[in-house]
Short mmCIF file of N, CA and C in Angstrom, two decimals:
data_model
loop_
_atom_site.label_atom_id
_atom_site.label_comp_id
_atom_site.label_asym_id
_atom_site.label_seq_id
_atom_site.Cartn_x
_atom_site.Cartn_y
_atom_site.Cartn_z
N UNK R 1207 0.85 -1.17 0.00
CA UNK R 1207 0.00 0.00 0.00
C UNK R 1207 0.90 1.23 0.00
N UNK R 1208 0.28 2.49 -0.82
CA UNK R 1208 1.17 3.63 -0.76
C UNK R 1208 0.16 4.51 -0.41
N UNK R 1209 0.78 5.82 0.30
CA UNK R 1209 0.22 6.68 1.27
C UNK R 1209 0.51 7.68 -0.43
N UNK R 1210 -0.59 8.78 -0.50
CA UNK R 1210 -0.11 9.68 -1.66
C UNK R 1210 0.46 10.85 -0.75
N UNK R 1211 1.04 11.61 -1.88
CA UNK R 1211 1.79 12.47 -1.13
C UNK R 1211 1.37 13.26 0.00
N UNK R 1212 0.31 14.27 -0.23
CA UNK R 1212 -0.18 14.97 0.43
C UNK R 1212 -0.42 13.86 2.14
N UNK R 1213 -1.00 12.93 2.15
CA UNK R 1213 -0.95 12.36 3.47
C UNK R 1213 0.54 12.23 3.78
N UNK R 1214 1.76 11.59 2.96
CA UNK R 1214 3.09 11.80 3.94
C UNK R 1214 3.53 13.52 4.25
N UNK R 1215 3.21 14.07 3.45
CA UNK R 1215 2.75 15.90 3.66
C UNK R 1215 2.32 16.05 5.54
N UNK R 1216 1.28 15.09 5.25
CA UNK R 1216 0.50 15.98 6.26
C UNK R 1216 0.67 15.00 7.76
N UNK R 1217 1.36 13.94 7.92
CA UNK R 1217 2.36 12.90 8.69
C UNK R 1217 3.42 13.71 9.22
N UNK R 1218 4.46 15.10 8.13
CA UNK R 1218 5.58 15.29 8.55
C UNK R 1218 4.88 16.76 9.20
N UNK R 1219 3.79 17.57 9.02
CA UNK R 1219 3.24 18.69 9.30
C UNK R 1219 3.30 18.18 10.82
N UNK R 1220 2.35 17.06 11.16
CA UNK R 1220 2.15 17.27 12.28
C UNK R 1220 2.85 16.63 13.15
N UNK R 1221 4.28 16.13 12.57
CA UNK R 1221 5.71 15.74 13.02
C UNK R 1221 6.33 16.99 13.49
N UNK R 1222 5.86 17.81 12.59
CA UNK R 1222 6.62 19.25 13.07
C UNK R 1222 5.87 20.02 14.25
N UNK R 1223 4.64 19.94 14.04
CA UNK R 1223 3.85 20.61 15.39
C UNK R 1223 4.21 20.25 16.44
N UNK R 1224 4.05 18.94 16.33
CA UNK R 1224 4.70 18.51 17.75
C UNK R 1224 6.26 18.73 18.35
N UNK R 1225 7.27 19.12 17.42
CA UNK R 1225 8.24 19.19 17.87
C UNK R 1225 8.45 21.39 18.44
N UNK R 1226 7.21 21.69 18.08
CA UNK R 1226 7.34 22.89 18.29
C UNK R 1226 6.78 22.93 19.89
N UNK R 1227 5.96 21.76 20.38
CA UNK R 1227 5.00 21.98 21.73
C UNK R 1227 4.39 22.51 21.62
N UNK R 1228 4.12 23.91 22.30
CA UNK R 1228 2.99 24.64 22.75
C UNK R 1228 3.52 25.92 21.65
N UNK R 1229 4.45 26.16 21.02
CA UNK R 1229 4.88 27.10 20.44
C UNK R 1229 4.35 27.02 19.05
N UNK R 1230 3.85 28.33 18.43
CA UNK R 1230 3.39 28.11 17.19
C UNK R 1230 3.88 28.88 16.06
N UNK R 1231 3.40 27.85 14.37
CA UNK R 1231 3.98 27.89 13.49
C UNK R 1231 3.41 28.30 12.16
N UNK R 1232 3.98 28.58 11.33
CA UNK R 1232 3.00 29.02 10.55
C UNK R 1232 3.65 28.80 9.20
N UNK R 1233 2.80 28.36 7.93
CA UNK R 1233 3.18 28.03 6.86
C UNK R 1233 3.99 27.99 5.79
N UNK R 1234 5.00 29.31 6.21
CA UNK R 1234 6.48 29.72 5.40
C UNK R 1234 7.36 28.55 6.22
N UNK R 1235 7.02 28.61 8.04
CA UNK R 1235 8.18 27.77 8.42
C UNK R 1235 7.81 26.29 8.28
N UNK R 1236 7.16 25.64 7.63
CA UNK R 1236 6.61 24.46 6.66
C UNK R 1236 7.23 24.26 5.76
N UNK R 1237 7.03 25.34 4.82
CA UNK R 1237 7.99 25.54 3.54
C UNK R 1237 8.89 25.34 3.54
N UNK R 1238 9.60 25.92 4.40
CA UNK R 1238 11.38 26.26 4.54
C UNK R 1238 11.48 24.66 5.25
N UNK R 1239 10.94 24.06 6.21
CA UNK R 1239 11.55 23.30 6.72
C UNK R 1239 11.24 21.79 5.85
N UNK R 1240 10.24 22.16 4.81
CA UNK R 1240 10.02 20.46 4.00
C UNK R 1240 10.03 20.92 2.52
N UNK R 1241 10.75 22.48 1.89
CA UNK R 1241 10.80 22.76 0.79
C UNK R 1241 9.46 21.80 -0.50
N UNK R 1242 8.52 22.54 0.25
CA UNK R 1242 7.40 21.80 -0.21
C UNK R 1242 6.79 23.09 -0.64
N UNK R 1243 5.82 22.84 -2.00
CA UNK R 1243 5.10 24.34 -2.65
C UNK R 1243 4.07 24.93 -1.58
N UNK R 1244 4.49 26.24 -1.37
CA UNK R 1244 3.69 26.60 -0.89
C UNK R 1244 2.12 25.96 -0.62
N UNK R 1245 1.61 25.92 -1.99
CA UNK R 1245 0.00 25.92 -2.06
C UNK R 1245 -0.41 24.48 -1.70
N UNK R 1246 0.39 23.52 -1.67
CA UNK R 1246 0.35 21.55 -1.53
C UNK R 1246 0.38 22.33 0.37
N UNK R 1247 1.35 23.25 0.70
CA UNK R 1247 1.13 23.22 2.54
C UNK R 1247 0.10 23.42 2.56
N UNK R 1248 -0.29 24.51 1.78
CA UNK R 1248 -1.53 25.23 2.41
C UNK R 1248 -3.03 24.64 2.11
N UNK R 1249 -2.75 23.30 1.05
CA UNK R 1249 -3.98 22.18 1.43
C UNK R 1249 -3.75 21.38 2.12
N UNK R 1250 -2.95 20.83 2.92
CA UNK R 1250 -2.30 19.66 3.57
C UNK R 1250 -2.78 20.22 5.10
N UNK R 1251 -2.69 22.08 5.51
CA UNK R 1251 -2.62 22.50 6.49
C UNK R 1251 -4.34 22.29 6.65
N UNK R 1252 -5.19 23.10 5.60
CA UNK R 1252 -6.64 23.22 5.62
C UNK R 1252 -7.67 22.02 5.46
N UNK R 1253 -6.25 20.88 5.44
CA UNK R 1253 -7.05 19.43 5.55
C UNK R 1253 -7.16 19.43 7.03
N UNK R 1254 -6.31 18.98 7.38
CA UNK R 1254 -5.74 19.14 9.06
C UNK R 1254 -6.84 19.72 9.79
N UNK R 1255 -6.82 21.11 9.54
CA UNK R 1255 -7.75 21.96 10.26
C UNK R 1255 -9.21 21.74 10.42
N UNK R 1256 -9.18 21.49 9.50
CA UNK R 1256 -10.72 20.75 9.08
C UNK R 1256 -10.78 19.66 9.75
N UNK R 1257 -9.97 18.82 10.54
CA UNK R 1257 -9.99 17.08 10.09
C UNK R 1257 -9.44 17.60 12.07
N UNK R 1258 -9.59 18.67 12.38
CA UNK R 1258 -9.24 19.72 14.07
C UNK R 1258 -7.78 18.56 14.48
N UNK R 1259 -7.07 18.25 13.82
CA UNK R 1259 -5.84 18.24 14.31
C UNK R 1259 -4.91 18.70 14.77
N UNK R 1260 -4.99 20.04 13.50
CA UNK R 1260 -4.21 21.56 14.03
C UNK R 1260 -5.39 22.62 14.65
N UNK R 1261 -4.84 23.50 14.83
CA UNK R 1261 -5.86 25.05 15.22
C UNK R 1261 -4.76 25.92 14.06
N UNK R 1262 -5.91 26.75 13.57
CA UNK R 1262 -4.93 28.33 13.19
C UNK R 1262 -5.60 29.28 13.60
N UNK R 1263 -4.67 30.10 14.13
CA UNK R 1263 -5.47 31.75 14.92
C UNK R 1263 -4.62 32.20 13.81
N UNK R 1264 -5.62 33.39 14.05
CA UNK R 1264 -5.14 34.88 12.48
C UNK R 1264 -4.51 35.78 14.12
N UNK R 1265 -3.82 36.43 13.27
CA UNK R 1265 -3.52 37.90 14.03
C UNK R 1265 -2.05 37.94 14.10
N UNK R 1266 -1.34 38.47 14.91
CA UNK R 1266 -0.27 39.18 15.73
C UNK R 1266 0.48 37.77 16.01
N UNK R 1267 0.12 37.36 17.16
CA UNK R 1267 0.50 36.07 17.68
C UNK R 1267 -0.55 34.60 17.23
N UNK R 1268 -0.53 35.20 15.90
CA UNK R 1268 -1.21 33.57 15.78
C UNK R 1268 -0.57 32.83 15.30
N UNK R 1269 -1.13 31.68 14.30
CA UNK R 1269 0.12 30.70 13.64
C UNK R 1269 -0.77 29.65 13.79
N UNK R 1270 -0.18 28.60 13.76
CA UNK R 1270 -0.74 27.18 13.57
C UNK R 1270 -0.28 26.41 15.06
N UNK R 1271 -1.06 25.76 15.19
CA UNK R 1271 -0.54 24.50 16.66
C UNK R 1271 -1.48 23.20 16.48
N UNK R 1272 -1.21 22.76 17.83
CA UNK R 1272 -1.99 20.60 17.64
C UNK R 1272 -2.75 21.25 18.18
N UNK R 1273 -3.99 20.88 17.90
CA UNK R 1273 -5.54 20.98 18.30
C UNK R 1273 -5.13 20.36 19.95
N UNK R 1274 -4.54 19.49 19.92
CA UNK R 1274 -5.05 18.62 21.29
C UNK R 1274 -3.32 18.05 21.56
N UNK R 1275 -3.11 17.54 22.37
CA UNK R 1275 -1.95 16.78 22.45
C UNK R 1275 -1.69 15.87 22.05
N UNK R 1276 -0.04 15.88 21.21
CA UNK R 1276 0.15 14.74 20.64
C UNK R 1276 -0.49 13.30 21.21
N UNK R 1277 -0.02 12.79 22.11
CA UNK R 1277 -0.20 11.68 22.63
C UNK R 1277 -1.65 11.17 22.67
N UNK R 1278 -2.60 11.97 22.24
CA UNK R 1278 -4.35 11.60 21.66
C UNK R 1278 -4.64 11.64 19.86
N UNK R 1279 -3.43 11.82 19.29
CA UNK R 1279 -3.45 12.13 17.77
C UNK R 1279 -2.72 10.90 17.08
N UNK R 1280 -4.13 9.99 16.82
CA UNK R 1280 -3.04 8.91 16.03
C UNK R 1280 -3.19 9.31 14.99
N UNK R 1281 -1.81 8.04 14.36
CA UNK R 1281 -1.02 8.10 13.15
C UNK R 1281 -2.62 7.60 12.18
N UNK R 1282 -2.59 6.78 12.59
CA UNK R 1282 -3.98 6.12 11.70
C UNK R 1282 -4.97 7.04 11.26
N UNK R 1283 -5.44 7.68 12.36
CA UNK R 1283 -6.46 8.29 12.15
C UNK R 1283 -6.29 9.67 11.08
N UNK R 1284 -4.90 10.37 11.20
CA UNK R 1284 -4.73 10.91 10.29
C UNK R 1284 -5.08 10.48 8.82
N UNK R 1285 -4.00 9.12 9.07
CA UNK R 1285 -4.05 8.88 7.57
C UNK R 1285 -5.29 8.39 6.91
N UNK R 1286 -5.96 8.04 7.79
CA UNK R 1286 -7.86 7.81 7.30
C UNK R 1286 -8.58 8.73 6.60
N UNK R 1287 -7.82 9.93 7.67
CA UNK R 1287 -8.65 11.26 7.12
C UNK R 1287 -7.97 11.78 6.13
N UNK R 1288 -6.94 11.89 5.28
CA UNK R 1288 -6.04 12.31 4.49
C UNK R 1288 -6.36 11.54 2.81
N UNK R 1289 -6.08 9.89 3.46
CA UNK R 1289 -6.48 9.24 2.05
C UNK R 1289 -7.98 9.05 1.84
N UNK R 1290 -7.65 9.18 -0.03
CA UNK R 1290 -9.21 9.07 -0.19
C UNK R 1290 -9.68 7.59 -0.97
N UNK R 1291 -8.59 6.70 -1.10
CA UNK R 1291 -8.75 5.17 -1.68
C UNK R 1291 -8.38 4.52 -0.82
N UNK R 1292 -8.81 3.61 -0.56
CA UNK R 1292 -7.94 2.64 0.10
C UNK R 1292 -8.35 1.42 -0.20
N UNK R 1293 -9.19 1.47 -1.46
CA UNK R 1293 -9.47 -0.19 -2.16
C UNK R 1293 -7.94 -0.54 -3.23
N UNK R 1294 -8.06 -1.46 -2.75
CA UNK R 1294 -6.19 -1.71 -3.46
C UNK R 1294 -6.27 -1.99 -4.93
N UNK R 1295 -7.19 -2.66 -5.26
CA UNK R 1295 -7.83 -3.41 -6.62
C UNK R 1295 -9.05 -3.20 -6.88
N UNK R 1296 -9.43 -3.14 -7.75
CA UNK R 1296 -10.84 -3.03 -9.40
C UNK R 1296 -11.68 -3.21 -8.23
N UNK R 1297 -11.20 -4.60 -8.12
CA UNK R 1297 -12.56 -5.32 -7.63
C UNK R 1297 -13.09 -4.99 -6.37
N UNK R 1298 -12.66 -3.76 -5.21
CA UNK R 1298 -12.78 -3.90 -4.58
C UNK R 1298 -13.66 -2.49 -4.21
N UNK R 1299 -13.46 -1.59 -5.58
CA UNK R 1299 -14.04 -0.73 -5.97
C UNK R 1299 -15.80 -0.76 -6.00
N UNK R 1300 -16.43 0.30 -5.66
CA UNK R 1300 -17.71 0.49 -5.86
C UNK R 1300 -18.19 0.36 -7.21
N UNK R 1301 -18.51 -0.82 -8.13
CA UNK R 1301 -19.21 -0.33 -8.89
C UNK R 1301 -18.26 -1.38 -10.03
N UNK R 1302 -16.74 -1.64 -9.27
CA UNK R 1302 -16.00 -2.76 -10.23
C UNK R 1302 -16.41 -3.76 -11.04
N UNK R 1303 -15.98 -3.86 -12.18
CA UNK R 1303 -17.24 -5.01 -13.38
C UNK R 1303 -15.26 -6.36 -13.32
N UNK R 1304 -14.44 -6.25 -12.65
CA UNK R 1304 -13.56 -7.58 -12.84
C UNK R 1304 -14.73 -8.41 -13.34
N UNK R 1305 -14.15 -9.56 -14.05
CA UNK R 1305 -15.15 -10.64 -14.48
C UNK R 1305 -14.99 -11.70 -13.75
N UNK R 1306 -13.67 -11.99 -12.49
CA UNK R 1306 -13.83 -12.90 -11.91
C UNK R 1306 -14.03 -12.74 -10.48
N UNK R 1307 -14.61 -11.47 -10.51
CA UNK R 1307 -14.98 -10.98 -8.93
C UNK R 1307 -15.68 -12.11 -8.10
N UNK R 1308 -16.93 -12.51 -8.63
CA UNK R 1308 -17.79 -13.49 -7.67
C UNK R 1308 -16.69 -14.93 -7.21
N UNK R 1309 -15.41 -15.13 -7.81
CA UNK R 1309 -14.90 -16.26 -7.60
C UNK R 1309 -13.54 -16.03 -7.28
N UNK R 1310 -13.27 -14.84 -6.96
CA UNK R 1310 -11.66 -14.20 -6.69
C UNK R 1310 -11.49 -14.83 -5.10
N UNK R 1311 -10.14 -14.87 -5.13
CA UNK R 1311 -10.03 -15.12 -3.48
C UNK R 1311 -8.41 -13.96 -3.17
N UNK R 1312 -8.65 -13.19 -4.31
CA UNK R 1312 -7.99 -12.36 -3.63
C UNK R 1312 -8.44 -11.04 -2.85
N UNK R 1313 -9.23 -10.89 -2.95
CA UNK R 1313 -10.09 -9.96 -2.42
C UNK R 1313 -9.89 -9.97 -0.92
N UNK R 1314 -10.24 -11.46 -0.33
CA UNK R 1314 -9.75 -11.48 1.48
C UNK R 1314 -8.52 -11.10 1.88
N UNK R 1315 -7.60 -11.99 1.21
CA UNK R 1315 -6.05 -11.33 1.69
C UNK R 1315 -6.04 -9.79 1.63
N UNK R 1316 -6.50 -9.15 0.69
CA UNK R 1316 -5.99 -7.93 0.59
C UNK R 1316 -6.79 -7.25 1.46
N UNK R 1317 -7.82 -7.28 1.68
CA UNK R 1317 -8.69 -6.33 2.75
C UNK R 1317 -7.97 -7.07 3.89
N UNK R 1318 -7.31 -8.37 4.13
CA UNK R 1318 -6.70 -8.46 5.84
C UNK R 1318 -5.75 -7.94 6.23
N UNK R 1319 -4.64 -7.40 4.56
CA UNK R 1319 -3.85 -6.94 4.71
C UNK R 1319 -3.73 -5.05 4.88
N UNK R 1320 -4.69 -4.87 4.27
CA UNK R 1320 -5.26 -3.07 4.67
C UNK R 1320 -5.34 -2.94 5.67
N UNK R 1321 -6.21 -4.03 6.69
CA UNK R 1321 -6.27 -3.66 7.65
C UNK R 1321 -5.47 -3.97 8.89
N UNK R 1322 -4.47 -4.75 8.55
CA UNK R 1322 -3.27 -4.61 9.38
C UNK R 1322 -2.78 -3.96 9.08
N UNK R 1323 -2.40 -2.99 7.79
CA UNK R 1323 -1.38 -1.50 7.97
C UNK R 1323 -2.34 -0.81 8.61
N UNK R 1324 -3.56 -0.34 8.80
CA UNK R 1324 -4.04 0.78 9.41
C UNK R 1324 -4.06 0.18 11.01
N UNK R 1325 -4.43 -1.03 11.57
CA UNK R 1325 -4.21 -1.34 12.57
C UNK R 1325 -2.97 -1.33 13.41
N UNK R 1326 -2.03 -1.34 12.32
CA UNK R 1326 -0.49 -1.13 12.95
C UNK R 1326 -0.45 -0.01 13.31
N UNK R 1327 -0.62 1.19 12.00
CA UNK R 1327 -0.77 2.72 12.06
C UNK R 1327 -1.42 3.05 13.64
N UNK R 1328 -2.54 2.65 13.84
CA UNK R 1328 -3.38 2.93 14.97
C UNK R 1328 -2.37 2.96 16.31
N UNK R 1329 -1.28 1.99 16.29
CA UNK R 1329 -1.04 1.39 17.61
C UNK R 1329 0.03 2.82 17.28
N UNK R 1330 0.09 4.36 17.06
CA UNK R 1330 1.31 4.84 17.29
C UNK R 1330 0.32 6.43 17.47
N UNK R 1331 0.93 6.84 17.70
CA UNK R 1331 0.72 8.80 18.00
C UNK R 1331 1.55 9.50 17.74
N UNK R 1332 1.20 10.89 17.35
CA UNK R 1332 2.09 11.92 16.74
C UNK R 1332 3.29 12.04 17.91
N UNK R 1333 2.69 11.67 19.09
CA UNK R 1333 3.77 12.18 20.01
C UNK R 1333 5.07 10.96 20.22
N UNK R 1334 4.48 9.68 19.21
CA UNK R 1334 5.62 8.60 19.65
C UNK R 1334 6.77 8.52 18.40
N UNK R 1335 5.92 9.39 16.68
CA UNK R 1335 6.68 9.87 16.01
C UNK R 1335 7.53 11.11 16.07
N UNK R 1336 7.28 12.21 16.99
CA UNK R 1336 8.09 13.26 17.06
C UNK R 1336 9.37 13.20 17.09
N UNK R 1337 10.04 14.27 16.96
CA UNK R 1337 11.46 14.23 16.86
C UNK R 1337 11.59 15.76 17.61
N UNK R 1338 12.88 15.73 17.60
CA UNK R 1338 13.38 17.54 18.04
C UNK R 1338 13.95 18.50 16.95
N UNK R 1339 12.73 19.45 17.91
CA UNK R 1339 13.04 20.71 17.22
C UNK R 1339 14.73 20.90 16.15
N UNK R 1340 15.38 20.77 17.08
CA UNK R 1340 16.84 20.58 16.46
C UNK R 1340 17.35 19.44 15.05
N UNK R 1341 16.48 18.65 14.66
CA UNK R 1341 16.19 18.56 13.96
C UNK R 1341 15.86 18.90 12.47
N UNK R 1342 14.67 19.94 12.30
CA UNK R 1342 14.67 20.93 11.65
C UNK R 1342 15.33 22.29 11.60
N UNK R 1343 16.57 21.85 12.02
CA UNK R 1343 17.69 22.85 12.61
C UNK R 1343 16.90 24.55 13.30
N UNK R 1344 16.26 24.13 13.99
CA UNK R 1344 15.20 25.19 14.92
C UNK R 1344 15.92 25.53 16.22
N UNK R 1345 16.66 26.64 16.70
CA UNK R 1345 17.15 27.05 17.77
C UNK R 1345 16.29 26.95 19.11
N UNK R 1346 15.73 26.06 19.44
CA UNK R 1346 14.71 26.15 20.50
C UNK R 1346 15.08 25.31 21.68
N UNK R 1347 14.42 26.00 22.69
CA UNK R 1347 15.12 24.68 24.16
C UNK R 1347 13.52 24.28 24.88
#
């Protein structure tokens, strides 16, 4: 199975939130730190937001932050909300005409196997992927 971009996008976004804590960020320092196009952040961010992972305040001191604390933000659940396929094959598709659908037996393996990557995914949190600030070569203590 492959994650499309925008979900590993939006995996390293909130890799980065978390390494900021309580301190907030805002979409140039995205850019700069995953040399990613502007406009791919700024759907990756307004997925997020939508999907209340992050918060963004406007103003003076606003910026972007984790809705909630890492350690309640799984990996899974992101990527649930991010991808929009996750039928692997034709046949598994709404509406798929395969001709040997009614007699396939691949169909089980592969849905047992979807759902052990997202079940694996599940068993982790943004806060058990984080890394440090220093990292994104960020002067912060």
């Amino acid at each position: 199975m492959r994650l499309n971009d925008t979900t590993d996008l939006a995996l390293r976004v909130m890799i980065y939130a978390a390494s900021m804590k309580d301190r907030r960020f805002t979409i140039d320092h995205l850019v700069a730190a995953y040399h990613a196009p502007r406009s791919t952040v700024m759907k990756v961010v307004n997925a997020l937001t939508r999907g209340e992972f992050l918060t963004a305040q406007r103003g003076r001191s606003g910026g972007l932050g984790l809705a909630r604390a890492a350690q309640e933000i799984g990996v899974g659940t992101i990527v649930r909300h991010m991808e929009t396929d996750f039928d692997l094959v034709e046949c598994m598709r709404s509406g798929g005409d395969c001709t040997i659908t009614a007699s396939c037996r691949l169909i089980s393996p592969l849905a047992e196997a979807r759902a052990a990557f997202l079940a694996t995914l599940d068993n982790y949190t943004i806060a058990d992927i984080a890394i440090s600030p220093r990292d994104f070569g960020l002067a912060i203590s």
